[in-house]
Amino acid sequence: MSQRWLFAADRGGTFTDLIGIAPDGVIHSRKLRSQSPAYADAAVAGIRQLLQLSDNQPIPSDQVSVVRIGTTVATNALLERKGEPTALLITRGFGDLLPIGNQARPDIFALAIEKPEQLYQQVGEVKERLDAAGEVILALDEAPIVERLQDWKASGITAIAVALMHSWINPVHEIRIGQLAAEAGFKQISLSHRCMRLIKLVNRAQTTLVDAYLSPVLLRYVNRLQSELGTIPLEFMQSSGGLADAGTFTGKEAVLSGPAGGVVAVAQRVDQHPQLIGFDMGGTSTDVCRYGGEFEFRHEVTTAGIAYHANMLQIETVAAGGGSILGFDGQRMTVGPESAGAMPGPVCYGQGGPLTITDANLVLGRLLQVTFPRQFGPDQRGEIDLQASRLALTQRTDEINRATGGNLSVEQVAQGYLQIANQQMAQPIRRVSVARGYDLRDHALVSFGGAGGLHAGELATLLGINKLLIHPLAGIYSAWGIATAARRHERERSLLRPFTSELLDQITGQFEQLVDELTPLFDPAQGALQRRDLLDLRPQGSDSYLTINRADYQASCSEFSKLFHHHYGYRVSTDNLELVNIRVEISQAGRVPTECRYPSLAYPFTVPTETSVYLQGRWQTLPCIALQDVSPDQSLPTPALVISDQFTLLIDDQYAAVGDQSGGLMLTRRCDDRQESNRADGSSAEADPVTLEIYHHRFMGIAEQMGVTLQKTAHSVNMKERLDFSCALFDRHGNLVANAPHIPVHLGAMGATIKALVSQGNIEPGCVYASNHPAHGGSHLPDVTVLAPVFAK
């Protein structure tokens, strides 16, 4: 074993999770609030605690081998628009390109359109031009650039982004502007051919801006950490799920830094089940992913209204976490999207915060006061306040009953909020599975995060998943993924050429060039390098590509055909494919001790033998079981609360639970003919506020999945970017039930079309109907309404 500690931290919006692997291989952990007056940085404070150092005592470099960090610093800077003062240089005539953007309309029903605030403070047009082949048409005019750079420097601009037409194929002008900016004294200079060497100027310019805007913020955070850590090696988790040295970590790769650690950790459970859904419920949001043997990536990302390109793991996020605020609008009970965050936090934190999911779980007995660290109240040293949560929920219950004329109890309202949250969290799980062609019933749910164990069983039942896997470090599982992740970097290049056998032979040299760019980012002394060559292919004329492993021509075509059919449900000819991009990914196993073990130490609190929990519409006395006392293959009584020092797991009587070899649990759902009840009181057939919101999310989810499939398979840019279509559910009379956020004008027309078709009396099971009849709802001739009737017994 190493004679030094290894530390890994996941800095979330509410809590920072820290893992320390000691020289003897024992794993230690801490969970601290991400923001607190008691310390400047939660990760550093946790390291000092585990090393038993005082608050100001230096961290000895001879005791620590490496510190690995997943951070929300870049994400928060983007969300709050607190990045570096940045200016953009772009080819003449395109100065307004980013405000125009593409034709996408994020909130199509908004009466007052609010465009996202651009990241740059100044934009300058550059007199230059290349043609589509990269040949110089108009030489670079340097004098105006030098003058503008000097003016910007004097005005307080500190970061420069450069994005020129066709620089992805020939960066000669960008390189020269970069030299001029360096001579003018700028430290942060982002060039688009280095940030994203791909076609599409809008995405490339926006990606370069994100990099220039966020990288200095990240650098200051790195420097602040480095000043505390001295010469200790510092590595950061990238959105791609790979670690990078502090010196090579960039802003555009940092936006999903923390959640990526969770995906890496989920992948480690593939030996227990071949297909996995990761469910990470934290304090601010819930992140979900899917793993089926290989990591799934996406490259076009939108965060806070900014669409950019980055190599990110396929992670879906919903604003439903333990800190999600519980609301009531007079008719419907709502959960989120606003969060109480770390400060002030939920009501029970004792700092004047709002009512949240955490408060509801606490009032229902699912959370025990004793299991929380004493970090709350005005002095930051008290326990969470159950009575404050119950008082706030009592007041909300009175408000709901007055508005609706109902007679709900406090427990029913709290349970209703949890059911609504479960429905919201089910949607991103369906997006990473059902919407991508995967059957949820073939998966196991890996639940983690501080709040995950309280919702995992009900969520699995809702989704039809029969197996749950709980790791002994589930409460800090993303930090464990960061601790065990490999180093990984990727390079890519656009080609946009017809895919042929001859082309595959011709591009071998280009793959090797990308390898040469990546190799210097790794230290050969740290272990062997693994390489993957990838191809982005699409049918000619379409806009979305699928990524496959590089192979010979026939094998590549066959793999693409299978993948396309899996995603979109129909087959496409491989005779006219287009090679969009080539990619090379190189990884290197991380420096992780191979013989780690979990400590058999007493928890910092006494686990009670039993507790009272509101479950299935009534208060029940449940046994409390300390996770560390569960042996491999030991069967647990259910229902029960399983308590760890970092999380609590609620197991209802629908599950059989046994200990597994890792020190965690495996839950298997028993066969049961009982139907899930979605009503707050389990009996009323009335559309109470809970039922109303639950079915709202269910029907909206179906309509949205229809739209995703239509958008991905469309050839028309008008459909792909403007979403010039509508998907909706109607009842048997043609009345609207739910619609996805697409084009409003179609909705009234679709209802009229359905009514006309139904009135003809020839709607048959298994048939699909298409209509553009101008007297039966056809709004204009190019529009076609497609109706697929569903017959329910």
mmCIF file of C-alpha atoms in Angstrom, residues 528-658:
data_model
loop_
_atom_site.group_PDB
_atom_site.id
_atom_site.type_symbol
_atom_site.label_atom_id
_atom_site.label_comp_id
_atom_site.label_asym_id
_atom_site.label_seq_id
_atom_site.Cartn_x
_atom_site.Cartn_y
_atom_site.Cartn_z
ATOM 1 C CA ALA A 528 -0.033 2.143 -19.698
ATOM 2 C CA LEU A 529 -2.293 4.157 -22.014
ATOM 3 C CA GLN A 530 -5.517 2.802 -23.496
ATOM 4 C CA ARG A 531 -6.676 4.220 -26.824
ATOM 5 C CA ARG A 532 -10.073 4.291 -28.545
ATOM 6 C CA ASP A 533 -10.679 5.485 -32.097
ATOM 7 C CA LEU A 534 -14.236 6.629 -32.816
ATOM 8 C CA LEU A 535 -16.300 7.623 -35.856
ATOM 9 C CA ASP A 536 -19.305 9.989 -35.908
ATOM 10 C CA LEU A 537 -21.600 8.782 -38.713
ATOM 11 C CA ARG A 538 -24.992 9.931 -39.995
ATOM 12 C CA PRO A 539 -27.209 9.405 -43.047
ATOM 13 C CA GLN A 540 -26.426 12.074 -45.627
ATOM 14 C CA GLY A 541 -28.888 14.944 -45.360
ATOM 15 C CA SER A 542 -29.578 14.467 -41.639
ATOM 16 C CA ASP A 543 -28.100 16.491 -38.815
ATOM 17 C CA SER A 544 -27.674 14.071 -35.883
ATOM 18 C CA TYR A 545 -24.824 11.590 -35.813
ATOM 19 C CA LEU A 546 -24.176 8.422 -33.847
ATOM 20 C CA THR A 547 -20.742 7.503 -32.502
ATOM 21 C CA ILE A 548 -19.301 4.034 -33.134
ATOM 22 C CA ASN A 549 -15.931 2.381 -32.645
ATOM 23 C CA ARG A 550 -13.548 2.556 -35.607
ATOM 24 C CA ALA A 551 -13.458 -0.752 -37.485
ATOM 25 C CA ASP A 552 -13.292 -1.914 -41.086
ATOM 26 C CA TYR A 553 -15.894 -0.545 -43.484
ATOM 27 C CA GLN A 554 -18.394 -3.414 -43.355
ATOM 28 C CA ALA A 555 -18.221 -3.749 -39.572
ATOM 29 C CA SER A 556 -18.638 0.022 -39.159
ATOM 30 C CA CYS A 557 -21.721 0.077 -41.386
ATOM 31 C CA SER A 558 -23.213 -2.891 -39.550
ATOM 32 C CA GLU A 559 -22.641 -1.337 -36.111
ATOM 33 C CA PHE A 560 -24.140 1.975 -37.249
ATOM 34 C CA SER A 561 -27.220 0.225 -38.680
ATOM 35 C CA LYS A 562 -27.858 -1.656 -35.418
ATOM 36 C CA LEU A 563 -27.360 1.449 -33.303
ATOM 37 C CA PHE A 564 -29.638 3.564 -35.505
ATOM 38 C CA HIS A 565 -32.395 0.964 -35.376
ATOM 39 C CA HIS A 566 -32.056 0.682 -31.614
ATOM 40 C CA HIS A 567 -32.394 4.447 -31.087
ATOM 41 C CA TYR A 568 -35.058 5.279 -33.651
ATOM 42 C CA GLY A 569 -37.006 2.081 -34.277
ATOM 43 C CA TYR A 570 -36.465 1.766 -38.045
ATOM 44 C CA ARG A 571 -33.589 0.833 -40.325
ATOM 45 C CA VAL A 572 -31.736 3.145 -42.655
ATOM 46 C CA SER A 573 -29.624 2.375 -45.704
ATOM 47 C CA THR A 574 -25.867 2.441 -45.090
ATOM 48 C CA ASP A 575 -25.064 3.122 -48.754
ATOM 49 C CA ASN A 576 -25.068 6.903 -48.267
ATOM 50 C CA LEU A 577 -23.506 7.550 -44.890
ATOM 51 C CA GLU A 578 -21.444 10.615 -44.040
ATOM 52 C CA LEU A 579 -18.391 10.680 -41.763
ATOM 53 C CA VAL A 580 -18.899 13.828 -39.701
ATOM 54 C CA ASN A 581 -16.040 13.689 -37.164
ATOM 55 C CA ILE A 582 -13.226 11.442 -36.057
ATOM 56 C CA ARG A 583 -12.282 11.156 -32.378
ATOM 57 C CA VAL A 584 -9.457 9.694 -30.354
ATOM 58 C CA GLU A 585 -9.811 8.998 -26.634
ATOM 59 C CA ILE A 586 -6.816 8.062 -24.475
ATOM 60 C CA SER A 587 -7.144 6.992 -20.847
ATOM 61 C CA GLN A 588 -4.788 5.907 -18.087
ATOM 62 C CA ALA A 589 -5.766 4.061 -14.919
ATOM 63 C CA GLY A 590 -5.697 6.265 -11.843
ATOM 64 C CA ARG A 591 -3.362 5.996 -8.884
ATOM 65 C CA VAL A 592 -5.728 4.149 -6.561
ATOM 66 C CA PRO A 593 -4.751 1.697 -3.827
ATOM 67 C CA THR A 594 -5.894 -1.784 -4.842
ATOM 68 C CA GLU A 595 -6.732 -3.078 -1.361
ATOM 69 C CA CYS A 596 -9.142 -0.548 0.127
ATOM 70 C CA ARG A 597 -11.499 -1.543 2.907
ATOM 71 C CA TYR A 598 -14.264 0.181 4.801
ATOM 72 C CA PRO A 599 -13.681 0.908 8.475
ATOM 73 C CA SER A 600 -15.446 -1.112 11.164
ATOM 74 C CA LEU A 601 -15.755 1.877 13.450
ATOM 75 C CA ALA A 602 -18.639 3.104 15.547
ATOM 76 C CA TYR A 603 -20.828 5.710 13.887
ATOM 77 C CA PRO A 604 -20.635 9.203 15.420
ATOM 78 C CA PHE A 605 -24.149 8.582 16.771
ATOM 79 C CA THR A 606 -26.141 5.734 18.317
ATOM 80 C CA VAL A 607 -28.427 3.910 15.882
ATOM 81 C CA PRO A 608 -31.824 3.376 17.569
ATOM 82 C CA THR A 609 -33.319 -0.108 17.540
ATOM 83 C CA GLU A 610 -36.616 1.068 16.033
ATOM 84 C CA THR A 611 -38.447 4.205 14.942
ATOM 85 C CA SER A 612 -41.891 5.347 13.816
ATOM 86 C CA VAL A 613 -42.281 5.977 10.058
ATOM 87 C CA TYR A 614 -45.321 7.104 8.065
ATOM 88 C CA LEU A 615 -45.541 4.466 5.328
ATOM 89 C CA GLN A 616 -48.373 3.294 3.060
ATOM 90 C CA GLY A 617 -50.839 5.743 4.604
ATOM 91 C CA ARG A 618 -50.220 4.998 8.283
ATOM 92 C CA TRP A 619 -47.613 5.272 11.032
ATOM 93 C CA GLN A 620 -45.626 2.054 11.466
ATOM 94 C CA THR A 621 -42.862 0.993 13.849
ATOM 95 C CA LEU A 622 -39.861 -0.050 11.777
ATOM 96 C CA PRO A 623 -36.588 -1.629 12.886
ATOM 97 C CA CYS A 624 -33.444 0.483 12.430
ATOM 98 C CA ILE A 625 -30.449 -1.448 11.084
ATOM 99 C CA ALA A 626 -26.869 -0.162 11.031
ATOM 100 C CA LEU A 627 -25.449 -0.877 7.570
ATOM 101 C CA GLN A 628 -22.022 -1.774 8.916
ATOM 102 C CA ASP A 629 -23.608 -4.570 10.965
ATOM 103 C CA VAL A 630 -25.051 -6.308 7.880
ATOM 104 C CA SER A 631 -23.078 -9.372 6.778
ATOM 105 C CA PRO A 632 -22.794 -10.664 3.194
ATOM 106 C CA ASP A 633 -25.855 -12.772 2.248
ATOM 107 C CA GLN A 634 -27.684 -11.734 5.432
ATOM 108 C CA SER A 635 -31.431 -11.270 4.897
ATOM 109 C CA LEU A 636 -32.973 -8.156 6.418
ATOM 110 C CA PRO A 637 -36.481 -7.788 7.821
ATOM 111 C CA THR A 638 -38.653 -5.429 5.786
ATOM 112 C CA PRO A 639 -39.970 -2.804 5.983
ATOM 113 C CA ALA A 640 -36.993 -1.220 7.710
ATOM 114 C CA LEU A 641 -34.708 1.808 7.895
ATOM 115 C CA VAL A 642 -31.071 1.018 7.112
ATOM 116 C CA ILE A 643 -28.792 3.677 8.534
ATOM 117 C CA SER A 644 -25.240 4.565 7.539
ATOM 118 C CA ASP A 645 -23.158 7.451 8.785
ATOM 119 C CA GLN A 646 -23.702 9.166 5.398
ATOM 120 C CA PHE A 647 -27.206 8.166 4.254
ATOM 121 C CA THR A 648 -30.497 6.511 5.231
ATOM 122 C CA LEU A 649 -32.244 3.833 3.183
ATOM 123 C CA LEU A 650 -35.994 3.202 3.425
ATOM 124 C CA ILE A 651 -37.003 -0.347 2.461
ATOM 125 C CA ASP A 652 -40.725 -1.055 2.220
ATOM 126 C CA ASP A 653 -42.326 -4.485 2.348
ATOM 127 C CA GLN A 654 -42.321 -4.858 -1.442
ATOM 128 C CA TYR A 655 -38.597 -5.634 -1.342
ATOM 129 C CA ALA A 656 -36.439 -8.475 -0.108
ATOM 130 C CA ALA A 657 -33.054 -7.160 1.052
ATOM 131 C CA VAL A 658 -29.767 -9.026 1.516
#
